[in-house]
mmCIF file of C-alpha atoms and ligand atoms in Angstrom:
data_model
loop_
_atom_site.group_PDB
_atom_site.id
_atom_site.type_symbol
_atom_site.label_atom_id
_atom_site.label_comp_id
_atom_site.label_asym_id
_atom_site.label_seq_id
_atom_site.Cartn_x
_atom_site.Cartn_y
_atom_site.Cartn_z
ATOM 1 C CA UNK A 1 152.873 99.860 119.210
ATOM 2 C CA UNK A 2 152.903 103.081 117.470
ATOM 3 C CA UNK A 3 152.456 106.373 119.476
ATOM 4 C CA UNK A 4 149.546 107.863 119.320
ATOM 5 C CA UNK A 5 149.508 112.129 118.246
ATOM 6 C CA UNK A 6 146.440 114.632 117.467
ATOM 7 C CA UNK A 7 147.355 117.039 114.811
ATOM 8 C CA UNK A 8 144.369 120.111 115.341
ATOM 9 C CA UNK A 9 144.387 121.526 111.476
ATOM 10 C CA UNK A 10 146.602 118.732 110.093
ATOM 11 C CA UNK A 11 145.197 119.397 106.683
ATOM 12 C CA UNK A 12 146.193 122.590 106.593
ATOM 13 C CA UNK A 13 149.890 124.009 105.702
ATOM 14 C CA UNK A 14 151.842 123.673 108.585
ATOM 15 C CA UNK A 15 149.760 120.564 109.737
ATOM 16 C CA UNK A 16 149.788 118.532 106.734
ATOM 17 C CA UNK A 17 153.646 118.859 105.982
ATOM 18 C CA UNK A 18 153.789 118.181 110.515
ATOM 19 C CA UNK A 19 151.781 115.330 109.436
ATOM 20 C CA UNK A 20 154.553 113.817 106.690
ATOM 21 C CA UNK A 21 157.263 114.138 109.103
ATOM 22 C CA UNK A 22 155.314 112.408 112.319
ATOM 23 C CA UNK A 23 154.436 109.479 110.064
ATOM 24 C CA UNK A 24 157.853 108.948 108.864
ATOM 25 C CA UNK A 25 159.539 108.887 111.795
ATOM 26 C CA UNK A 26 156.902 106.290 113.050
ATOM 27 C CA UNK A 27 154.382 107.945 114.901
ATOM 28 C CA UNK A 28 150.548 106.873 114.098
ATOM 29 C CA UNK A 29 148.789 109.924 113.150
ATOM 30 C CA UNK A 30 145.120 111.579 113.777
ATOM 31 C CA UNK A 31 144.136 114.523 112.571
ATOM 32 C CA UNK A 32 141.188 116.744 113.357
ATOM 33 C CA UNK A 33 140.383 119.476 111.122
ATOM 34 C CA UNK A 34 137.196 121.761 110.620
ATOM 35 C CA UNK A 35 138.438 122.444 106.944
ATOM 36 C CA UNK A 36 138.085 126.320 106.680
ATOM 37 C CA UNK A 37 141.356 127.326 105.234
ATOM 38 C CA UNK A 38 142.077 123.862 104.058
ATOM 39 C CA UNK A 39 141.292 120.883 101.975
ATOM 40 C CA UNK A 40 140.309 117.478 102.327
ATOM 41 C CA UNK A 41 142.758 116.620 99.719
ATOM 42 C CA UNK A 42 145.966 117.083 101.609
ATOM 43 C CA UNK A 43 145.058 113.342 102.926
ATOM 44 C CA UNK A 44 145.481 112.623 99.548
ATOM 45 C CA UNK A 45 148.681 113.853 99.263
ATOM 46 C CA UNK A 46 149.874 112.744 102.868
ATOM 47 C CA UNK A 47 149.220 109.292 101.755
ATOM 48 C CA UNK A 48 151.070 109.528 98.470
ATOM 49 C CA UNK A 49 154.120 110.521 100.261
ATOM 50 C CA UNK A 50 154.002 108.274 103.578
ATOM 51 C CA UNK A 51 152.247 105.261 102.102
ATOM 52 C CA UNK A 52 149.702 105.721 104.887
ATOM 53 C CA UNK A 53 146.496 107.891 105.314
ATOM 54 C CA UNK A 54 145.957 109.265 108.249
ATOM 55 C CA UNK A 55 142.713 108.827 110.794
ATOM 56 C CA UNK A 56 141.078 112.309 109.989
ATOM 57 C CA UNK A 57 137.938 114.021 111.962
ATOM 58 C CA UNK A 58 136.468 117.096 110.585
ATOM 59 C CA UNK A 59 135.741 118.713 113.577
ATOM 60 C CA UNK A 60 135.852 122.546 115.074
ATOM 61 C CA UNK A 61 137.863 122.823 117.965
ATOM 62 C CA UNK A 62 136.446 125.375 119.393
ATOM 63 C CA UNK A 63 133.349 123.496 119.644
ATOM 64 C CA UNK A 64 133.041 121.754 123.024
ATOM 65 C CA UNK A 65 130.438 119.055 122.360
ATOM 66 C CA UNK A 66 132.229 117.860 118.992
ATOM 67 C CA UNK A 67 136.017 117.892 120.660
ATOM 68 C CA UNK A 68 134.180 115.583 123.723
ATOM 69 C CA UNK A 69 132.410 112.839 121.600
ATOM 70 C CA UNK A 70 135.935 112.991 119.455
ATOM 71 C CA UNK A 71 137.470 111.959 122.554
ATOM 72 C CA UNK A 72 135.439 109.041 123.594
ATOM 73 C CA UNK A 73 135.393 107.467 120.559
ATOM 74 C CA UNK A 74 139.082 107.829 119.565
ATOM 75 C CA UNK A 75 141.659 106.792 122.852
ATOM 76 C CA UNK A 76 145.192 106.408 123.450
ATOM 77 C CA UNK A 77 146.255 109.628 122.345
ATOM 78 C CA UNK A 78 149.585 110.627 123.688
ATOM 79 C CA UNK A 79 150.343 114.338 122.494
ATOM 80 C CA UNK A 80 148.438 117.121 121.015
ATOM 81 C CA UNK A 81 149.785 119.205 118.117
ATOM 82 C CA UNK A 82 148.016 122.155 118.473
ATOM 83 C CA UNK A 83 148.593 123.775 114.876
ATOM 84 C CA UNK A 84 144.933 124.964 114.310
ATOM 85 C CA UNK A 85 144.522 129.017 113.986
ATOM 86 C CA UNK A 86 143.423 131.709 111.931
ATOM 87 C CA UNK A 87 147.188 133.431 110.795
ATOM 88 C CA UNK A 88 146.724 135.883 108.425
ATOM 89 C CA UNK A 89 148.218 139.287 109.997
ATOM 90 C CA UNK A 90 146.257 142.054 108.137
ATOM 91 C CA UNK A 91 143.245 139.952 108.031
ATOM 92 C CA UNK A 92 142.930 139.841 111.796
ATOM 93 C CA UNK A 93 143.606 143.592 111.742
ATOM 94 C CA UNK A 94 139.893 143.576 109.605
ATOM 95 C CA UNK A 95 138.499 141.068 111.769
ATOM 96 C CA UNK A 96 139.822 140.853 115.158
ATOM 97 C CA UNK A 97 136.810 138.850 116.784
ATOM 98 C CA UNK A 98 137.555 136.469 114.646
ATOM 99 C CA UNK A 99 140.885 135.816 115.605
ATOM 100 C CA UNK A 100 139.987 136.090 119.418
ATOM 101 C CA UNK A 101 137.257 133.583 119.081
ATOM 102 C CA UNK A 102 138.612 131.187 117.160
ATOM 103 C CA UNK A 103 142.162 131.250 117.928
ATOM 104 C CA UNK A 104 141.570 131.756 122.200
ATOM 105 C CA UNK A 105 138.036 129.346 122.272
ATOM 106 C CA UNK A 106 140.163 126.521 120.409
ATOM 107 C CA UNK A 107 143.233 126.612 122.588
ATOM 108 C CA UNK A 108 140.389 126.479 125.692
ATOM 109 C CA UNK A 109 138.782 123.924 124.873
ATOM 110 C CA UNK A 110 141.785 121.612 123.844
ATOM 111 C CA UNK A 111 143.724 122.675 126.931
ATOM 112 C CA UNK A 112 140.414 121.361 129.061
ATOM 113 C CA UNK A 113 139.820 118.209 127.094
ATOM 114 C CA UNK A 114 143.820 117.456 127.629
ATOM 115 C CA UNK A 115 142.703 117.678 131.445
ATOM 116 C CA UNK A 116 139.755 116.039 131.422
ATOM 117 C CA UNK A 117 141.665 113.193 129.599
ATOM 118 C CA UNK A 118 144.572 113.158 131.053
ATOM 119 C CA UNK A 119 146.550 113.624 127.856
ATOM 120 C CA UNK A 120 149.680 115.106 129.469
ATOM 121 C CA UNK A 121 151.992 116.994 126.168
ATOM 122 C CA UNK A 122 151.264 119.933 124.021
ATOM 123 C CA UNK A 123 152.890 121.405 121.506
ATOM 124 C CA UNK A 124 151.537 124.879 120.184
ATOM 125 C CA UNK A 125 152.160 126.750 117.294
ATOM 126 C CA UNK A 126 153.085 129.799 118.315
ATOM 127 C CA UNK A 127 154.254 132.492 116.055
ATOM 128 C CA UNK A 128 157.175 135.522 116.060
ATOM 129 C CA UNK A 129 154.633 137.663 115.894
ATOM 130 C CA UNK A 130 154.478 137.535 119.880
ATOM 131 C CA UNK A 131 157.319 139.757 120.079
ATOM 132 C CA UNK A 132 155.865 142.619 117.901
ATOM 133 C CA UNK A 133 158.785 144.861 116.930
ATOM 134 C CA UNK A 134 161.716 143.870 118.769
ATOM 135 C CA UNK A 135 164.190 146.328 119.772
ATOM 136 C CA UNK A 136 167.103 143.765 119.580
ATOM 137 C CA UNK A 137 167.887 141.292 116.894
ATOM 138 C CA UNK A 138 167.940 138.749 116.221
ATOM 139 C CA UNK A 139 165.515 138.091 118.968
ATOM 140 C CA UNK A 140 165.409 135.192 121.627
ATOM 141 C CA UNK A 141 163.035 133.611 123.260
ATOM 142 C CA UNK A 142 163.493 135.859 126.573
ATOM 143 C CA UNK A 143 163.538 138.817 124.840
ATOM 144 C CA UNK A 144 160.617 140.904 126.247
ATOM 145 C CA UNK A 145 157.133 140.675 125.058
ATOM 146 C CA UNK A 146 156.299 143.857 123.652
ATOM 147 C CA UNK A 147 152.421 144.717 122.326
ATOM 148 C CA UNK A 148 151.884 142.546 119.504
ATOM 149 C CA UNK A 149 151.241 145.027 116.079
ATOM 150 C CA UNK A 150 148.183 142.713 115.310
ATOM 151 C CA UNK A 151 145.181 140.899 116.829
ATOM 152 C CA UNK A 152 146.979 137.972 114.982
ATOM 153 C CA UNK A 153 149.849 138.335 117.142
ATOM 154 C CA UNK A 154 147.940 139.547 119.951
ATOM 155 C CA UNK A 155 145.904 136.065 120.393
ATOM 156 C CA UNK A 156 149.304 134.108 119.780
ATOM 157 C CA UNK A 157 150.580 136.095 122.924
ATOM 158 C CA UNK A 158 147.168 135.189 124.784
ATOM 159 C CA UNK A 159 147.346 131.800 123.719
ATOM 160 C CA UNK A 160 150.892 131.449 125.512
ATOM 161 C CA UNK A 161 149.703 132.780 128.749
ATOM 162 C CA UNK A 162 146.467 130.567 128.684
ATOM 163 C CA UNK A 163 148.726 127.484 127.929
ATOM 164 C CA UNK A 164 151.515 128.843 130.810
ATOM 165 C CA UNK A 165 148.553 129.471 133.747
ATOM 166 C CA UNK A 166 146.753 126.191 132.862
ATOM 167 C CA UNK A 167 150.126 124.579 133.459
ATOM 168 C CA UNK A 168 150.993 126.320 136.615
ATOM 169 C CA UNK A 169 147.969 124.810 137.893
ATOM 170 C CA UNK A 170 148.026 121.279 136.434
ATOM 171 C CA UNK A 171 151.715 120.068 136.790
ATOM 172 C CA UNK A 172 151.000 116.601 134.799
ATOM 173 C CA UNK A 173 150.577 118.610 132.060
ATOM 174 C CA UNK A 174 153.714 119.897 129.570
ATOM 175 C CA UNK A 175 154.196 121.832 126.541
ATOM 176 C CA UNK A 176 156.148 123.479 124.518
ATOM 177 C CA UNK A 177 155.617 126.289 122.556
ATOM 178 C CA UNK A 178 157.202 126.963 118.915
ATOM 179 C CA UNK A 179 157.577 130.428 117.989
ATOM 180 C CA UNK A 180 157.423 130.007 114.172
ATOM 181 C CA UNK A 181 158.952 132.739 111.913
ATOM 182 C CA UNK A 182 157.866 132.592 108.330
ATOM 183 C CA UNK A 183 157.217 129.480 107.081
ATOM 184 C CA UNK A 184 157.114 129.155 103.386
ATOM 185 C CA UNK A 185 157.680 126.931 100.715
ATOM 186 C CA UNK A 186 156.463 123.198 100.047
ATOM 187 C CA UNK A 187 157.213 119.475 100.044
ATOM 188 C CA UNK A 188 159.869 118.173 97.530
ATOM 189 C CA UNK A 189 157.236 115.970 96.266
ATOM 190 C CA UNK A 190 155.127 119.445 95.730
ATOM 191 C CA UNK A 191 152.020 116.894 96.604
ATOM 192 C CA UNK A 192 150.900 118.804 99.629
ATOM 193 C CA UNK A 193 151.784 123.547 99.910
ATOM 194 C CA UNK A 194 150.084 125.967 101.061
ATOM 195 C CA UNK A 195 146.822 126.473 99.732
ATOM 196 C CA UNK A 196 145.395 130.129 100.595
ATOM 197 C CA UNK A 197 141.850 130.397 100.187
ATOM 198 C CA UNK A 198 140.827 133.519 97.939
ATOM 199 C CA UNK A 199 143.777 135.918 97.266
ATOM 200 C CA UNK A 200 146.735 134.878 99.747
ATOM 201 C CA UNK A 201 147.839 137.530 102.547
ATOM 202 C CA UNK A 202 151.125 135.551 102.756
ATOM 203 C CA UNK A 203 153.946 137.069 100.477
ATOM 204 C CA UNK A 204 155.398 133.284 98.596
ATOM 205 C CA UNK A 205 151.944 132.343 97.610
ATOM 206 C CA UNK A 206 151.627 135.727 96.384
ATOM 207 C CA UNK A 207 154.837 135.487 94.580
ATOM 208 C CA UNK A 208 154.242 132.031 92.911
ATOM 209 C CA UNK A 209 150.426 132.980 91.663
ATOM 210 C CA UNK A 210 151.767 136.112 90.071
ATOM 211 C CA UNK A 211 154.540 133.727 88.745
ATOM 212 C CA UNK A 212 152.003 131.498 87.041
ATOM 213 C CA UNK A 213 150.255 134.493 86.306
ATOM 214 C CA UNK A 214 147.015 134.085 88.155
ATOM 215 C CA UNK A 215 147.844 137.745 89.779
ATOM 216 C CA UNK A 216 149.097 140.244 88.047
ATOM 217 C CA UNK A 217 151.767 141.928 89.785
ATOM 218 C CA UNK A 218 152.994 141.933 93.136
ATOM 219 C CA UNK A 219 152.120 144.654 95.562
ATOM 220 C CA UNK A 220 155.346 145.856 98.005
ATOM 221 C CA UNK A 221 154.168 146.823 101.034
ATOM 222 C CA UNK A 222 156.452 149.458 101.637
ATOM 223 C CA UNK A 223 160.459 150.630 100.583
ATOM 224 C CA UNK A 224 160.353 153.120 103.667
ATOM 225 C CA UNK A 225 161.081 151.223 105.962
ATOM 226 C CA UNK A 226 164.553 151.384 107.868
ATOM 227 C CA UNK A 227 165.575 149.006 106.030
ATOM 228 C CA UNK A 228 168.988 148.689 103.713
ATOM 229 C CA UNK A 229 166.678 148.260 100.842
ATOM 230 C CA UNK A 230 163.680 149.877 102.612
ATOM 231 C CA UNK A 231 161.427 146.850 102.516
ATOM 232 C CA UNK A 232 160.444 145.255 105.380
ATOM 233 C CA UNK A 233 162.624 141.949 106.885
ATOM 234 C CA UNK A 234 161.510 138.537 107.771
ATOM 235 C CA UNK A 235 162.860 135.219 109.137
ATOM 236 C CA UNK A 236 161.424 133.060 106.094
ATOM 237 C CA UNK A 237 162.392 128.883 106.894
ATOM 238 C CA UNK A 238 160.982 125.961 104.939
ATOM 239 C CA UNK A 239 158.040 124.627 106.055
ATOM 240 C CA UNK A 240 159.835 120.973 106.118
ATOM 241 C CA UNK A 241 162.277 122.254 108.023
ATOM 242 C CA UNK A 242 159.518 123.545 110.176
ATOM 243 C CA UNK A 243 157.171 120.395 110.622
ATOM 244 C CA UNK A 244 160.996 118.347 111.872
ATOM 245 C CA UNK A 245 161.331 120.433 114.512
ATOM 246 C CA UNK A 246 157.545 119.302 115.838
ATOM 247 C CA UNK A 247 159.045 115.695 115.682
ATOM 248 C CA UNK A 248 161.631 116.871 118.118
ATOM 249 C CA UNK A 249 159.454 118.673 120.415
ATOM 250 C CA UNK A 250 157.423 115.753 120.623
ATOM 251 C CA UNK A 251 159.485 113.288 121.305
ATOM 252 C CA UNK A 252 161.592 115.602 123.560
ATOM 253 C CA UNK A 253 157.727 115.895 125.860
ATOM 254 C CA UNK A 254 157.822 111.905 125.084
ATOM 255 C CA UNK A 255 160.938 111.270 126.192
ATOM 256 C CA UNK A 256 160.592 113.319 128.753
ATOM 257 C CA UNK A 257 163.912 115.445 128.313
ATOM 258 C CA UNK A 258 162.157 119.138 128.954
ATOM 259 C CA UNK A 259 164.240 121.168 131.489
ATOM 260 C CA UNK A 260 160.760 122.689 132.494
ATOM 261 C CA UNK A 261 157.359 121.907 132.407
ATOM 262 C CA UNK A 262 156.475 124.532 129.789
ATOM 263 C CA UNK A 263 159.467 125.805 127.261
ATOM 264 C CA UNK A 264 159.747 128.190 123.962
ATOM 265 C CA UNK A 265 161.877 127.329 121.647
ATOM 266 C CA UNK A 266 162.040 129.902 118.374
ATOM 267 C CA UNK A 267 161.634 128.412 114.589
ATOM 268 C CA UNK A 268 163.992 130.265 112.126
ATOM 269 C CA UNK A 269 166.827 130.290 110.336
ATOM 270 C CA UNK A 270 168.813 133.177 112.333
ATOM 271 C CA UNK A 271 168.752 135.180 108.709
ATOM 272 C CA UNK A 272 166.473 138.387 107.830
ATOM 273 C CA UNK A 273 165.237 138.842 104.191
ATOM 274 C CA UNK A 274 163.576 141.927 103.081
ATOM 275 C CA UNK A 275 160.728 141.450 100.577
ATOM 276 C CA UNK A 276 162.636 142.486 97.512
ATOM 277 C CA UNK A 277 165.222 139.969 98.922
ATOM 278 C CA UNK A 278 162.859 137.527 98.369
ATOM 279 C CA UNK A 279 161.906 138.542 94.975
ATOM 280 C CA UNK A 280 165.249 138.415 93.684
ATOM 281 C CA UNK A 281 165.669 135.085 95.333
ATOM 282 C CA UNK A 282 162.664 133.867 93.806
ATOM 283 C CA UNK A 283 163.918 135.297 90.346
ATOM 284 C CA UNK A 284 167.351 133.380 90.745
ATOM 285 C CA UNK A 285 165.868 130.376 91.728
ATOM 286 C CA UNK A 286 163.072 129.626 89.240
ATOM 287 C CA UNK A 287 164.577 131.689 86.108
ATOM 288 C CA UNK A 288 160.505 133.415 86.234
ATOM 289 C CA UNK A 289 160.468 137.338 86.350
ATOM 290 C CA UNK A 290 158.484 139.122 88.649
ATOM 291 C CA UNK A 291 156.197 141.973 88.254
ATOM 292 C CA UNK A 292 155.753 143.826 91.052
ATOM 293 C CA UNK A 293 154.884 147.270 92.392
ATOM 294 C CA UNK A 294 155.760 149.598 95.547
ATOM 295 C CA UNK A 295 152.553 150.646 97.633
ATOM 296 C CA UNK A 296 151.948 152.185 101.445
ATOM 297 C CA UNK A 297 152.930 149.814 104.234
ATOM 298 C CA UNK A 298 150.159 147.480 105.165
ATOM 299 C CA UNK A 299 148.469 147.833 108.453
ATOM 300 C CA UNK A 300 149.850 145.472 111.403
ATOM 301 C CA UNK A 301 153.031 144.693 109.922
ATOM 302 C CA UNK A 302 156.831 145.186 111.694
ATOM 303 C CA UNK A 303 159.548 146.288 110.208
ATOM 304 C CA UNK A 304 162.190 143.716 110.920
ATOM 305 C CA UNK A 305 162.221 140.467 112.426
ATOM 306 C CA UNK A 306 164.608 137.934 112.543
ATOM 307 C CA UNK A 307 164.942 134.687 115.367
ATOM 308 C CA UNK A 308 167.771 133.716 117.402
ATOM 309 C CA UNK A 309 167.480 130.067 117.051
ATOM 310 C CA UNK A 310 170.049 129.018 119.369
ATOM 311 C CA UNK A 311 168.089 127.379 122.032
ATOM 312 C CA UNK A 312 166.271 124.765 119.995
ATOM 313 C CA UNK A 313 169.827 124.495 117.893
ATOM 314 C CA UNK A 314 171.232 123.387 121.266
ATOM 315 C CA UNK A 315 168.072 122.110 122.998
ATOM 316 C CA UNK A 316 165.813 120.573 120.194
ATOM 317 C CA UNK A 317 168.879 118.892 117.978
ATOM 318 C CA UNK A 318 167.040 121.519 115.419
ATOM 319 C CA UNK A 319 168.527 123.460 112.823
ATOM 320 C CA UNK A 320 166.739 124.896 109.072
ATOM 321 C CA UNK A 321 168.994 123.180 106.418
ATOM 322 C CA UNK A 322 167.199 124.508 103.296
ATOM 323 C CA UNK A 323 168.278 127.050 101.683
ATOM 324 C CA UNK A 324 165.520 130.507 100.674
ATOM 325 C CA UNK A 325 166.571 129.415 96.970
ATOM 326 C CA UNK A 326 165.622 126.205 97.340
ATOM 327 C CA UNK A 327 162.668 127.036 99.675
ATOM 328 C CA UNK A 328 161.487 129.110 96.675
ATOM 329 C CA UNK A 329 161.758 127.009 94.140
ATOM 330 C CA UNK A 330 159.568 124.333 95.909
ATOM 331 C CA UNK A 331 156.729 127.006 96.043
ATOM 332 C CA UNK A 332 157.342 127.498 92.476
ATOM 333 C CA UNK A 333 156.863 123.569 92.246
ATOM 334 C CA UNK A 334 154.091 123.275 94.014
ATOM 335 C CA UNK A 335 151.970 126.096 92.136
ATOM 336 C CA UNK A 336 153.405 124.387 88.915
ATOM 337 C CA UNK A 337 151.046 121.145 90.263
ATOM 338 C CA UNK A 338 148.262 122.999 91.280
ATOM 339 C CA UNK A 339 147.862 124.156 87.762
ATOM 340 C CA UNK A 340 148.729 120.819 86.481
ATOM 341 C CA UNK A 341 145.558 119.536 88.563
ATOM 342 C CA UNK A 342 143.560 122.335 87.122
ATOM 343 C CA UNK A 343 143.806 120.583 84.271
HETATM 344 C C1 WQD B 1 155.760 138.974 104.837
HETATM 345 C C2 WQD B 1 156.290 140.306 104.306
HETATM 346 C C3 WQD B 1 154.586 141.975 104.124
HETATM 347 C C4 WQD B 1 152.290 140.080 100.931
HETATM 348 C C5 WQD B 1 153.387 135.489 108.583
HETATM 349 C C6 WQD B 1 152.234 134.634 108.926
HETATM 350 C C7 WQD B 1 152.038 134.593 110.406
HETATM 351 C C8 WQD B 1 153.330 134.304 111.118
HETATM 352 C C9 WQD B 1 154.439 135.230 110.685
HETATM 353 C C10 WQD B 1 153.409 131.983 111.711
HETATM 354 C C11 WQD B 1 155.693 141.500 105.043
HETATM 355 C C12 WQD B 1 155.162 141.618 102.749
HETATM 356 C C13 WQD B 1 153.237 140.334 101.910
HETATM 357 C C14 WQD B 1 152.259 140.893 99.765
HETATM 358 C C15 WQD B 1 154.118 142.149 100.616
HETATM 359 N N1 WQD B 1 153.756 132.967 110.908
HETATM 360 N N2 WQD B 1 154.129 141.351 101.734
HETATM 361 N N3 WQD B 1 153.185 141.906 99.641
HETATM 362 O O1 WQD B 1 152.817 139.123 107.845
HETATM 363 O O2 WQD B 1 155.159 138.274 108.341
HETATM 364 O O3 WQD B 1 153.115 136.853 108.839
HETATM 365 O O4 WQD B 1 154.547 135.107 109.283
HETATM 366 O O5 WQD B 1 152.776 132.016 112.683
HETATM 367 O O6 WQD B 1 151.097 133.576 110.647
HETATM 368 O O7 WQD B 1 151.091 135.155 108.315
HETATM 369 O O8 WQD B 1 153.865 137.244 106.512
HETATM 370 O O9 WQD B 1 153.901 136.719 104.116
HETATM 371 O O10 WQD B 1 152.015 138.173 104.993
HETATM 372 O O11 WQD B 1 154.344 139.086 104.867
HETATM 373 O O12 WQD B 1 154.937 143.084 100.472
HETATM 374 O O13 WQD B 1 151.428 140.702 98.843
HETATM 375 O O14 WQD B 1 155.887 140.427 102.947
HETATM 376 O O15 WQD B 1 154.366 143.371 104.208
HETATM 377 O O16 WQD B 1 156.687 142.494 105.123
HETATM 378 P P1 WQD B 1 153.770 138.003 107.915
HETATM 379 P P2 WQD B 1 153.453 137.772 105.062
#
């Protein structure tokens, strides 16, 4: 009998490739999803890849009534993946209530319905952005919790102590916690990427739209920064890479190997890229030449940030294999579909 795991926003980016990797290493998958930065078609694409199409529930999970029929009619669920959030950075610094609402009310009501259920493991998306600027790197998973530069990273902090206090007071339940750094990139089938809705905050879809030439240049946020190239640095890890390591969480809550009821564990590669790093990269990997263009710094963003990814190395049997060539070149594949489907 196959194990049963809930994947909250397991149509969007980080859920959908999750998804792939639960279903191939033989877990039955259902995914609830209220569809507002994603599409119904990443099913689609799911199924191409595994052979099977997930159960899938459009649902909101920060409504109550909708999460509490969900779980009368569907039993047997073992985990919770709890990928679904709002994550843009600078869109949260425009509107912060509706990152608190959605991103805190979600994680409430899930965390109460686990309870109420009796579902006892959680994994949660968290996010590097919990750490705000760090004043070592790379930085580990003790490294103090400074104030988070965003509301974005603000609610992922929030979301951490919710999960830690509910499970200081409810010892059947577990979870673990994985700090993502960035995640970009796409399947090798380029069936399922990231689709942003409108024009993308992130920096790779960015990069492949102006590639296909659906933007027309690239904005640089910032060349001041102390930097050796004066752009800004990030911890940028394929997004397969990524969705394996929520295999291993799970079936480390499943097997029960956790040396504690509630454990961090960061997502990166242990390497910092600056922006114009990642141009070039993209450049050398897809033979496509880049326009882009220096502006200010954009509001909410750090300087530098880069993971010490030691602990789940060690702990997790996790370690990002592909490299930021090849992670760029299956964004580049993945826009190349999108226009193909355009079509
Ligand atoms: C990366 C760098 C920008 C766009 C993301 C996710 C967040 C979290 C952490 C998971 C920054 C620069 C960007 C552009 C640019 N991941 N940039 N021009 O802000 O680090 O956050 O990773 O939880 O959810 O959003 O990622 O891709 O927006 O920015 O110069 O058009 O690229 O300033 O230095 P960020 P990003």
């Amino acid at each position: 009998m196959k194990k049963k795991i809930l994947v909250t926003g397991g149509t969007g980016y980080i859920g959908s490739h999750t998804v792939v990797e639960l279903i191939e290493s033989g877990f039955e998958v259902i995914i609830v999803d209220n569809l507002s930065n994603s599409n119904i078609n990443a099913l689609d694409g799911i199924e191409k890849i595994t052979g099977t199409r997930p159960l899938f529930e459009k649902l909101d999970v920060c409504d109550k009534s909708q999460l509490t029929s969900f779980f009368e009619k569907i039993t047997g669920i073992e985990a919770i993946i709890h990928v679904a959030a709002f994550k843009s950075v600078s869109e949260s610094v425009a509107n912060p209530l509706k990152y608190y609402f959605n991103n805190l009310v979600s994680t409430i009501s899930l965390l109460d319905l686990m309870k109420k259920k009796e579902i006892p493991y959680l994994v949660f998306s968290s996010s590097c952005t919990v750490y705000g600027q760090p004043d070592e790197l790379p930085v580990s998973e003790n490294a103090p919790i400074k104030k988070a530069m965003s509301p974005y990273g603000n609610t992922k902090q929030i979301m951490e102590e919710i999960i830690s206090d509910t499970l200081l007071s409810t010892p059947s339940l577990k979870a673990i916690s994985l700090r993502y750094f960035n995640p970009i990139g796409a399947h090798p089938s380029a069936l399922i990427g990231e689709l942003p809705t409108g024009v993308p905050d992130n920096l790779v879809p960015f990069i492949t739209q102006t590639a296909i030439g659906i933007r027309d240049e690239i904005k640089v946020f910032g060349d001041d920064y102390n930097t050796p190239d004066g752009s800004a640095i990030r911890d940028y890890l394929h997004v397969v890479d990524l969705a394996k390591a929520h295999v291993a969480a799970i079936q480390r809550l499943l097997k029960k190997q956790g040396k504690a009821n509630y454990e961090i564990f960061n997502l990166g590669t242990g390497k910092g890229v600056s922006v114009l790093e990642a141009i070039e990269s993209f450049e050398r990997a897809t033979g496509e030449k880049l326009n882009y263009k220096i502006v200010d710094r954009r509001a909410g963003d750090i300087e530098k940030v880069w993971g010490d990814t030691s602990y789940a190395n060690k702990e997790l049997g996790w370690k990002a294999e592909k490299s930021l060539d090849d992670t760029m070149l299956s964004a580049w594949n993945w826009e190349k579909y999108l226009k193909k489907q355009k079509k």
